[in-house]
Amino acid sequence: MARPYTPGVDRAHPAAGSAPADPVWSSVRDRLHASGLRWTPQRRTILDVLAASDGHVTGAELVERCRAIDPATTPSTVYRTLDVLEDLGVVRHHHGPDGREEFHVLPEAEHGHLHCRVCGRSWEVGAAEVEPMLDALRRHRGFEADISHMALVGRCADCREIRRG
Amino acid sequence: MARPYTPGVDRAHPAAGSAPADPVWSSVRDRLHASGLRWTPQRRTILDVLAASDGHVTGAELVERCRAIDPATTPSTVYRTLDVLEDLGVVRHHHGPDGREEFHVLPEAEHGHLHCRVCGRSWEVGAAEVEPMLDALRRHRGFEADISHMALVGRCADCREIRRG
DNA sequence: ATCGCTACTGCGACGCGTTGCGATAGAGTG
DNA sequence: CACTCTATCGCAACGCGTCGCAGTAGCGAT
């Protein structure tokens, strides 16, 4: 067939139903190859899952969703692939209030995270909001902080309202 | 003996050699009682360990040091006690780059944390350094962030020097 | 000194994430 | 197509931290 190489149509693994035509995802394959890395059915599964996710997802959730597509998926493969994808800039991760990993797919803009300890909700803070502080750290200490990994824990407006203090 | 109640001299458990005469530690006992909580040999062991620690210590390290004093120490007891002590304000914890817990005993001043992803070293940042940003978050979003729990990951001056980027 | 209430302990099992290792299989080459 | 090199996989075991439960033991009251 003269199909111009849609990634993942030739799977033997049950790697999802709809092949992601998204150029972002197909480019991952090339980027892996460019770094001497490989394109495998397992990685395709994970990319399919990521493509179908939005917002923040925990590591365990990603493993679970991969299993829904391919029950043979093992955690180690998922976590290792997520590491690779983070190197490629496809995902970013930070740690929630309890230290567990949360991943964000292809963030449109770099951002940090706020977690309310009381209600558990979370918000994103734009780079602009924290840039002044990061800039100060850079100037005074030469420390270059990773915004994406930043997670501030505290109490949100609503929860402060309820229990004044 | 007319010894005026040095906490922990009457131990049956092997809770340390030198009893901490430090008023800070002895006050913990009273503070527990004031909250309807209890003073136990296990808690004394943990306080002894904390008293002998300075800077930041991981949870696992604390468990290990408790075991050195009392080999019967179990992790769950240690972690649960640390929770209680955090409520009392005796310790503060945050999460390192890998999400593991790090505890700080009785910080003299509230501070956040910087972790270099490359060399693994860490620094403290004074409240003053981050206050402007926290203030902005408070004003714009009503979010009250916990400085002690803040951990920024990135690259320190030395490591940026070596691998420019 | 004894009693009763319940905070606390220790145990066992679990959940998340990581690591080492032998086996497998991408992908470039002849 | 067969061959080689090595990135990747799956497994099993581990480390950190949490949780539920049944028994223990602080501590205030009698």
Short mmCIF file of C-alpha atoms (C1' of nucleotides) in Angstrom, two decimals:
data_model
loop_
_atom_site.label_atom_id
_atom_site.label_comp_id
_atom_site.label_asym_id
_atom_site.label_seq_id
_atom_site.Cartn_x
_atom_site.Cartn_y
_atom_site.Cartn_z
CA MET A 1 0.00 0.00 0.00
CA ALA A 2 1.20 3.49 -0.70
CA ARG A 3 0.11 4.63 2.76
CA PRO A 4 2.70 7.26 3.73
CA TYR A 5 3.68 5.71 7.08
CA THR A 6 1.09 6.33 9.69
CA PRO A 7 2.83 5.26 12.87
CA GLY A 8 1.43 2.15 14.38
CA VAL A 9 -0.84 0.66 11.75
CA ASP A 10 1.37 -2.37 11.54
CA ARG A 11 1.04 -3.39 15.15
CA ALA A 12 1.01 -6.93 16.37
CA HIS A 13 0.37 -5.72 19.90
CA PRO A 14 -3.12 -4.50 20.66
CA ALA A 15 -1.89 -0.94 20.52
CA ALA A 16 -5.16 0.97 20.53
CA GLY A 17 -7.86 1.37 17.97
CA SER A 18 -7.43 4.74 16.35
CA ALA A 19 -3.97 5.53 15.11
CA PRO A 20 -3.03 9.04 16.15
CA ALA A 21 -2.54 11.05 12.99
CA ASP A 22 -1.29 13.87 15.17
CA PRO A 23 2.03 15.11 13.78
CA VAL A 24 3.27 15.62 17.32
CA TRP A 25 3.06 11.90 18.02
CA SER A 26 4.40 10.68 14.71
CA SER A 27 7.36 12.94 15.16
CA VAL A 28 8.25 11.14 18.36
CA ARG A 29 9.18 8.08 16.37
CA ASP A 30 11.63 10.05 14.31
CA ARG A 31 13.02 11.79 17.31
CA LEU A 32 13.65 8.47 19.03
CA HIS A 33 15.47 7.17 15.99
CA ALA A 34 17.48 10.35 15.75
CA SER A 35 18.81 9.61 19.24
CA GLY A 36 19.58 5.99 18.49
CA LEU A 37 16.52 4.88 20.45
CA ARG A 38 13.80 2.51 19.31
CA TRP A 39 10.18 2.52 18.37
CA THR A 40 8.37 -0.38 20.03
CA PRO A 41 4.77 -1.50 20.35
CA GLN A 42 4.92 -0.79 24.08
CA ARG A 43 6.00 2.78 23.47
CA ARG A 44 3.25 3.21 20.94
CA THR A 45 0.74 2.06 23.52
CA ILE A 46 2.01 4.59 26.00
CA LEU A 47 1.91 7.37 23.45
CA ASP A 48 -1.65 6.43 22.55
CA VAL A 49 -2.57 6.69 26.21
CA LEU A 50 -0.84 10.01 26.57
CA ALA A 51 -2.53 11.34 23.45
CA ALA A 52 -5.90 10.51 24.98
CA SER A 53 -5.05 12.14 28.31
CA ASP A 54 -5.21 15.75 29.21
CA GLY A 55 -4.28 17.71 32.27
CA HIS A 56 -2.36 15.95 35.00
CA VAL A 57 -2.26 12.19 35.37
CA THR A 58 -0.50 10.10 37.99
CA GLY A 59 1.97 7.41 37.05
CA ALA A 60 -0.28 4.68 38.39
CA GLU A 61 -3.17 5.97 36.28
CA LEU A 62 -1.05 5.83 33.16
CA VAL A 63 -0.06 2.25 33.91
CA GLU A 64 -3.71 1.40 34.39
CA ARG A 65 -4.77 2.98 31.12
CA CYS A 66 -2.01 1.18 29.26
CA ARG A 67 -3.25 -2.07 30.72
CA ALA A 68 -6.70 -1.28 29.38
CA ILE A 69 -5.19 -1.28 25.89
CA ASP A 70 -2.61 -4.00 26.44
CA PRO A 71 -3.10 -6.07 29.60
CA ALA A 72 0.47 -7.32 29.32
CA THR A 73 1.85 -3.89 30.12
CA THR A 74 4.29 -3.85 33.02
CA PRO A 75 4.93 -0.86 35.30
CA SER A 76 8.67 -0.81 34.78
CA THR A 77 8.27 -0.38 31.05
CA VAL A 78 5.81 2.45 31.50
CA TYR A 79 7.95 4.35 33.97
CA ARG A 80 11.10 3.86 31.94
CA THR A 81 9.38 5.07 28.80
CA LEU A 82 8.04 8.10 30.63
CA ASP A 83 11.62 8.94 31.57
CA VAL A 84 12.64 8.77 27.93
CA LEU A 85 9.68 10.87 26.87
CA GLU A 86 10.54 13.46 29.46
CA ASP A 87 14.03 13.70 28.01
CA LEU A 88 12.41 14.33 24.66
CA GLY A 89 10.22 17.01 26.19
CA VAL A 90 6.99 15.17 25.43
CA VAL A 91 5.91 15.01 29.06
CA ARG A 92 6.78 16.82 32.27
CA HIS A 93 6.34 15.51 35.76
CA HIS A 94 6.21 16.87 39.27
CA HIS A 95 5.32 15.46 42.68
CA GLY A 96 1.95 15.92 44.35
CA PRO A 97 1.51 16.75 48.04
CA ASP A 98 2.12 13.13 48.99
CA GLY A 99 5.20 12.84 46.81
CA ARG A 100 3.56 10.80 44.09
CA GLU A 101 4.34 11.52 40.49
CA GLU A 102 2.02 13.48 38.29
CA PHE A 103 2.59 13.81 34.58
CA HIS A 104 1.50 16.52 32.22
CA VAL A 105 1.41 15.87 28.51
CA LEU A 106 2.91 18.41 26.21
CA PRO A 107 2.18 21.49 28.29
CA GLU A 108 1.42 24.39 25.98
CA ALA A 109 3.26 26.77 28.25
CA GLU A 110 5.68 26.00 31.04
CA HIS A 111 3.96 26.24 34.38
CA GLY A 112 4.23 25.37 38.05
CA HIS A 113 1.63 23.79 40.32
CA LEU A 114 -0.44 24.67 43.36
CA HIS A 115 -2.01 21.93 45.49
CA CYS A 116 -4.57 22.62 48.18
CA ARG A 117 -3.83 20.35 51.13
CA VAL A 118 -7.43 20.56 52.34
CA CYS A 119 -9.63 19.99 49.29
CA GLY A 120 -7.02 18.37 47.10
CA ARG A 121 -7.68 20.55 44.08
CA SER A 122 -4.80 21.87 42.06
CA TRP A 123 -4.02 24.80 39.81
CA GLU A 124 -1.36 25.85 37.38
CA VAL A 125 0.69 28.98 37.81
CA GLY A 126 2.07 30.63 34.72
CA ALA A 127 5.78 31.20 34.31
CA ALA A 128 5.19 34.95 34.56
CA GLU A 129 3.82 34.60 38.07
CA VAL A 130 6.97 32.95 39.41
CA GLU A 131 9.57 34.40 37.07
CA PRO A 132 10.54 37.24 39.41
CA MET A 133 11.46 34.80 42.17
CA LEU A 134 13.27 32.44 39.83
CA ASP A 135 15.11 35.40 38.45
CA ALA A 136 16.19 36.42 41.93
CA LEU A 137 17.44 32.88 42.63
CA ARG A 138 19.33 32.93 39.36
CA ARG A 139 20.97 36.25 40.08
CA HIS A 140 21.75 35.76 43.74
CA ARG A 141 22.66 32.09 43.76
CA GLY A 142 23.12 31.11 40.14
CA PHE A 143 20.43 28.49 40.67
CA GLU A 144 18.33 27.66 37.62
CA ALA A 145 15.04 26.24 38.88
CA ASP A 146 12.77 23.98 36.84
CA ILE A 147 9.34 25.58 36.76
CA SER A 148 7.54 22.48 35.54
CA HIS A 149 8.69 20.51 38.54
CA MET A 150 7.58 23.14 41.03
CA ALA A 151 4.71 22.20 43.30
CA LEU A 152 3.55 24.45 46.10
CA VAL A 153 1.33 22.98 48.78
CA GLY A 154 -0.94 25.06 50.93
CA ARG A 155 -4.54 26.17 51.29
CA CYS A 156 -6.70 27.60 48.55
CA ALA A 157 -8.96 30.61 48.87
CA ASP A 158 -12.12 28.55 49.46
CA CYS A 159 -10.59 26.41 52.17
CA ARG A 160 -9.11 29.42 53.95
CA GLU A 161 -12.56 30.98 53.89
CA ILE A 162 -14.14 28.02 55.67
CA ARG A 163 -11.54 27.61 58.38
CA ARG A 164 -10.16 31.04 59.07
CA GLY A 165 -6.59 31.10 60.23
CA MET B 1 15.71 10.60 94.22
CA ALA B 2 14.58 14.16 94.09
CA ARG B 3 15.46 14.38 90.47
CA PRO B 4 13.00 16.94 89.03
CA TYR B 5 11.57 14.85 86.21
CA THR B 6 14.04 14.48 83.47
CA PRO B 7 11.99 12.86 80.75
CA GLY B 8 12.99 9.34 79.99
CA VAL B 9 15.18 8.33 82.91
CA ASP B 10 12.65 5.72 83.88
CA ARG B 11 12.76 3.86 80.61
CA ALA B 12 12.34 0.14 80.25
CA HIS B 13 13.03 0.46 76.54
CA PRO B 14 16.62 1.04 75.53
CA ALA B 15 15.80 4.65 74.79
CA ALA B 16 19.25 6.18 74.48
CA GLY B 17 22.02 6.85 76.93
CA SER B 18 21.99 10.54 77.64
CA ALA B 19 18.65 11.98 78.57
CA PRO B 20 18.10 15.23 76.73
CA ALA B 21 17.83 17.95 79.32
CA ASP B 22 16.92 20.33 76.54
CA PRO B 23 13.76 22.20 77.52
CA VAL B 24 12.55 22.02 73.94
CA TRP B 25 12.34 18.24 74.10
CA SER B 26 10.93 17.99 77.57
CA SER B 27 8.22 20.42 76.58
CA VAL B 28 7.05 18.04 73.91
CA ARG B 29 5.83 15.67 76.56
CA ASP B 30 3.65 18.34 78.08
CA ARG B 31 2.40 19.46 74.74
CA LEU B 32 1.35 15.93 73.88
CA HIS B 33 -0.53 15.62 77.15
CA ALA B 34 -2.19 18.98 76.57
CA SER B 35 -3.66 17.55 73.37
CA GLY B 36 -4.80 14.33 75.01
CA LEU B 37 -1.93 12.45 73.39
CA ARG B 38 0.54 10.14 75.06
CA TRP B 39 4.17 9.94 75.97
CA THR B 40 5.60 6.55 75.08
CA PRO B 41 9.07 4.96 75.03
CA GLN B 42 8.88 4.78 71.25
CA ARG B 43 8.21 8.49 71.00
CA ARG B 44 11.05 9.20 73.34
CA THR B 45 13.38 7.18 71.13
CA ILE B 46 12.33 9.19 68.12
CA LEU B 47 12.79 12.47 69.92
CA ASP B 48 16.25 11.35 71.03
CA VAL B 49 17.10 10.64 67.42
CA LEU B 50 15.75 13.95 66.26
CA ALA B 51 17.63 15.79 68.98
CA ALA B 52 20.85 14.23 67.71
CA SER B 53 20.11 15.11 64.09
CA ASP B 54 20.65 18.37 62.35
CA GLY B 55 19.87 19.62 58.90
CA HIS B 56 17.69 17.48 56.69
CA VAL B 57 17.16 13.77 57.23
CA THR B 58 15.14 11.32 55.21
CA GLY B 59 12.40 9.23 56.75
CA ALA B 60 14.31 6.02 56.15
CA GLU B 61 17.38 7.44 57.87
CA LEU B 62 15.34 8.31 60.92
CA VAL B 63 13.93 4.79 61.05
CA GLU B 64 17.45 3.44 60.80
CA ARG B 65 18.76 5.62 63.60
CA CYS B 66 15.85 4.65 65.81
CA ARG B 67 16.69 1.02 65.19
CA ALA B 68 20.23 1.69 66.31
CA ILE B 69 18.83 2.70 69.69
CA ASP B 70 15.95 0.26 69.80
CA PRO B 71 16.13 -2.54 67.23
CA ALA B 72 12.45 -3.28 67.80
CA THR B 73 11.44 0.01 66.19
CA THR B 74 8.93 -0.37 63.38
CA PRO B 75 8.60 2.03 60.44
CA SER B 76 4.90 2.63 60.90
CA THR B 77 5.41 3.89 64.42
CA VAL B 78 8.16 6.23 63.32
CA TYR B 79 6.21 7.71 60.45
CA ARG B 80 3.07 8.07 62.51
CA THR B 81 4.98 9.81 65.27
CA LEU B 82 6.59 12.14 62.77
CA ASP B 83 3.12 13.13 61.63
CA VAL B 84 2.17 13.96 65.20
CA LEU B 85 5.36 15.92 65.72
CA GLU B 86 4.74 17.86 62.57
CA ASP B 87 1.34 18.83 63.90
CA LEU B 88 3.09 20.08 67.02
CA GLY B 89 5.52 22.04 64.87
CA VAL B 90 8.55 20.09 66.09
CA VAL B 91 9.52 18.94 62.60
CA ARG B 92 8.78 20.01 59.05
CA HIS B 93 8.98 17.83 55.98
CA HIS B 94 9.20 18.28 52.25
CA HIS B 95 9.86 16.01 49.30
CA GLY B 96 13.22 15.67 47.61
CA PRO B 97 13.72 15.50 43.82
CA ASP B 98 12.67 11.87 43.78
CA GLY B 99 9.63 12.47 45.92
CA ARG B 100 11.08 10.97 49.07
CA GLU B 101 10.44 12.61 52.38
CA GLU B 102 13.01 14.79 54.06
CA PHE B 103 12.55 16.06 57.58
CA HIS B 104 13.97 19.12 59.19
CA VAL B 105 14.09 19.38 62.96
CA LEU B 106 12.95 22.56 64.57
CA PRO B 107 13.96 24.96 61.81
CA GLU B 108 15.05 28.22 63.36
CA ALA B 109 13.44 30.17 60.57
CA GLU B 110 10.89 29.04 58.04
CA HIS B 111 12.59 28.26 54.76
CA GLY B 112 12.15 26.56 51.40
CA HIS B 113 14.51 24.18 49.62
CA LEU B 114 16.64 24.07 46.48
CA HIS B 115 17.86 20.74 45.12
CA CYS B 116 20.42 20.45 42.37
CA ARG B 117 19.40 17.65 40.06
CA VAL B 118 22.98 17.13 38.89
CA CYS B 119 25.14 17.06 42.01
CA GLY B 120 22.38 16.32 44.50
CA ARG B 121 23.34 19.07 46.89
CA SER B 122 20.66 21.19 48.49
CA TRP B 123 20.26 24.65 49.93
CA GLU B 124 17.78 26.54 52.00
CA VAL B 125 16.09 29.69 50.80
CA GLY B 126 14.95 32.19 53.38
CA ALA B 127 11.36 33.26 53.61
CA ALA B 128 12.35 36.73 52.46
CA GLU B 129 13.59 35.40 49.17
CA VAL B 130 10.27 33.84 48.23
CA GLU B 131 7.89 36.11 50.12
CA PRO B 132 7.20 38.40 47.14
CA MET B 133 5.99 35.47 45.05
CA LEU B 134 3.96 33.96 47.87
CA ASP B 135 2.46 37.36 48.45
CA ALA B 136 1.48 37.61 44.81
CA LEU B 137 -0.18 34.19 44.97
CA ARG B 138 -2.00 35.25 48.11
CA ARG B 139 -3.26 38.46 46.57
CA HIS B 140 -4.14 37.18 43.12
CA ARG B 141 -5.47 33.75 43.98
CA GLY B 142 -5.99 33.73 47.73
CA PHE B 143 -3.62 30.77 47.90
CA GLU B 144 -1.58 30.45 51.09
CA ALA B 145 1.51 28.41 50.25
CA ASP B 146 3.54 26.48 52.80
CA ILE B 147 7.12 27.66 52.53
CA SER B 148 8.59 24.75 54.50
CA HIS B 149 7.17 22.25 52.06
CA MET B 150 8.54 24.08 49.01
CA ALA B 151 11.24 22.27 47.08
CA LEU B 152 12.61 23.65 43.83
CA VAL B 153 14.60 21.33 41.62
CA GLY B 154 17.08 22.56 39.06
CA ARG B 155 20.77 23.13 38.50
CA CYS B 156 23.11 24.92 40.84
CA ALA B 157 25.69 27.48 39.83
CA ASP B 158 28.59 24.99 39.79
CA CYS B 159 26.77 22.45 37.66
CA ARG B 160 25.64 25.08 35.18
CA GLU B 161 29.24 26.19 34.90
CA ILE B 162 30.43 22.73 33.93
CA ARG B 163 27.79 21.96 31.34
CA ARG B 164 26.79 25.26 29.85
CA GLY B 165 23.19 25.43 28.68
"C1'" DA C 1 -3.43 -0.08 93.79
"C1'" DT C 2 -6.91 -0.96 90.50
"C1'" DC C 3 -10.00 0.16 86.65
"C1'" DG C 4 -11.49 1.89 82.25
"C1'" DC C 5 -11.00 4.49 78.20
"C1'" DT C 6 -8.71 4.90 74.08
"C1'" DA C 7 -4.26 6.39 72.01
"C1'" DC C 8 -0.71 3.86 70.47
"C1'" DT C 9 2.03 -0.10 68.92
"C1'" DG C 10 3.39 -3.90 65.90
"C1'" DC C 11 2.11 -6.72 62.34
"C1'" DG C 12 0.98 -7.88 57.81
"C1'" DA C 13 -0.30 -6.42 53.49
"C1'" DC C 14 -0.58 -3.14 50.15
"C1'" DG C 15 0.62 0.72 46.53
"C1'" DC C 16 3.95 3.32 44.00
"C1'" DG C 17 8.14 3.53 41.81
"C1'" DT C 18 13.02 1.72 40.90
"C1'" DT C 19 16.61 -1.51 39.79
"C1'" DG C 20 19.38 -5.61 38.08
"C1'" DC C 21 19.37 -9.23 35.04
"C1'" DG C 22 18.73 -12.54 31.35
"C1'" DA C 23 16.03 -12.84 27.20
"C1'" DT C 24 13.96 -10.46 23.25
"C1'" DA C 25 13.63 -7.93 19.29
"C1'" DG C 26 14.30 -3.18 16.79
"C1'" DA C 27 16.97 -1.49 12.98
"C1'" DG C 28 21.02 -0.68 10.25
"C1'" DT C 29 24.39 -3.56 7.31
"C1'" DG C 30 26.09 -6.83 3.88
"C1'" DC D 1 17.23 -12.41 3.87
"C1'" DA D 2 20.53 -13.35 7.44
"C1'" DC D 3 23.51 -11.12 10.86
"C1'" DT D 4 25.02 -8.14 14.53
"C1'" DC D 5 24.70 -4.82 17.96
"C1'" DT D 6 22.43 -3.16 21.77
"C1'" DA D 7 18.15 -0.76 23.30
"C1'" DT D 8 14.29 -2.46 25.41
"C1'" DC D 9 11.30 -5.76 27.68
"C1'" DG D 10 9.40 -8.64 31.47
"C1'" DC D 11 10.33 -10.46 35.73
"C1'" DA D 12 11.39 -10.61 40.37
"C1'" DA D 13 12.88 -8.32 44.22
"C1'" DC D 14 13.51 -4.33 46.66
"C1'" DG D 15 12.78 0.39 49.23
"C1'" DC D 16 9.81 3.88 50.95
"C1'" DG D 17 5.68 5.03 52.97
"C1'" DT D 18 0.67 4.01 54.27
"C1'" DC D 19 -3.25 1.58 56.24
"C1'" DG D 20 -6.42 -1.61 58.90
"C1'" DC D 21 -6.67 -4.37 62.64
"C1'" DA D 22 -6.20 -6.65 67.11
"C1'" DG D 23 -3.64 -6.39 71.28
"C1'" DT D 24 -1.12 -3.29 74.52
"C1'" DA D 25 -0.31 0.16 77.63
"C1'" DG D 26 -0.53 5.40 78.91
"C1'" DC D 27 -2.82 8.08 82.03
"C1'" DG D 28 -6.60 10.05 84.59
"C1'" DA D 29 -10.06 8.68 87.90
"C1'" DT D 30 -11.70 5.90 91.79
#
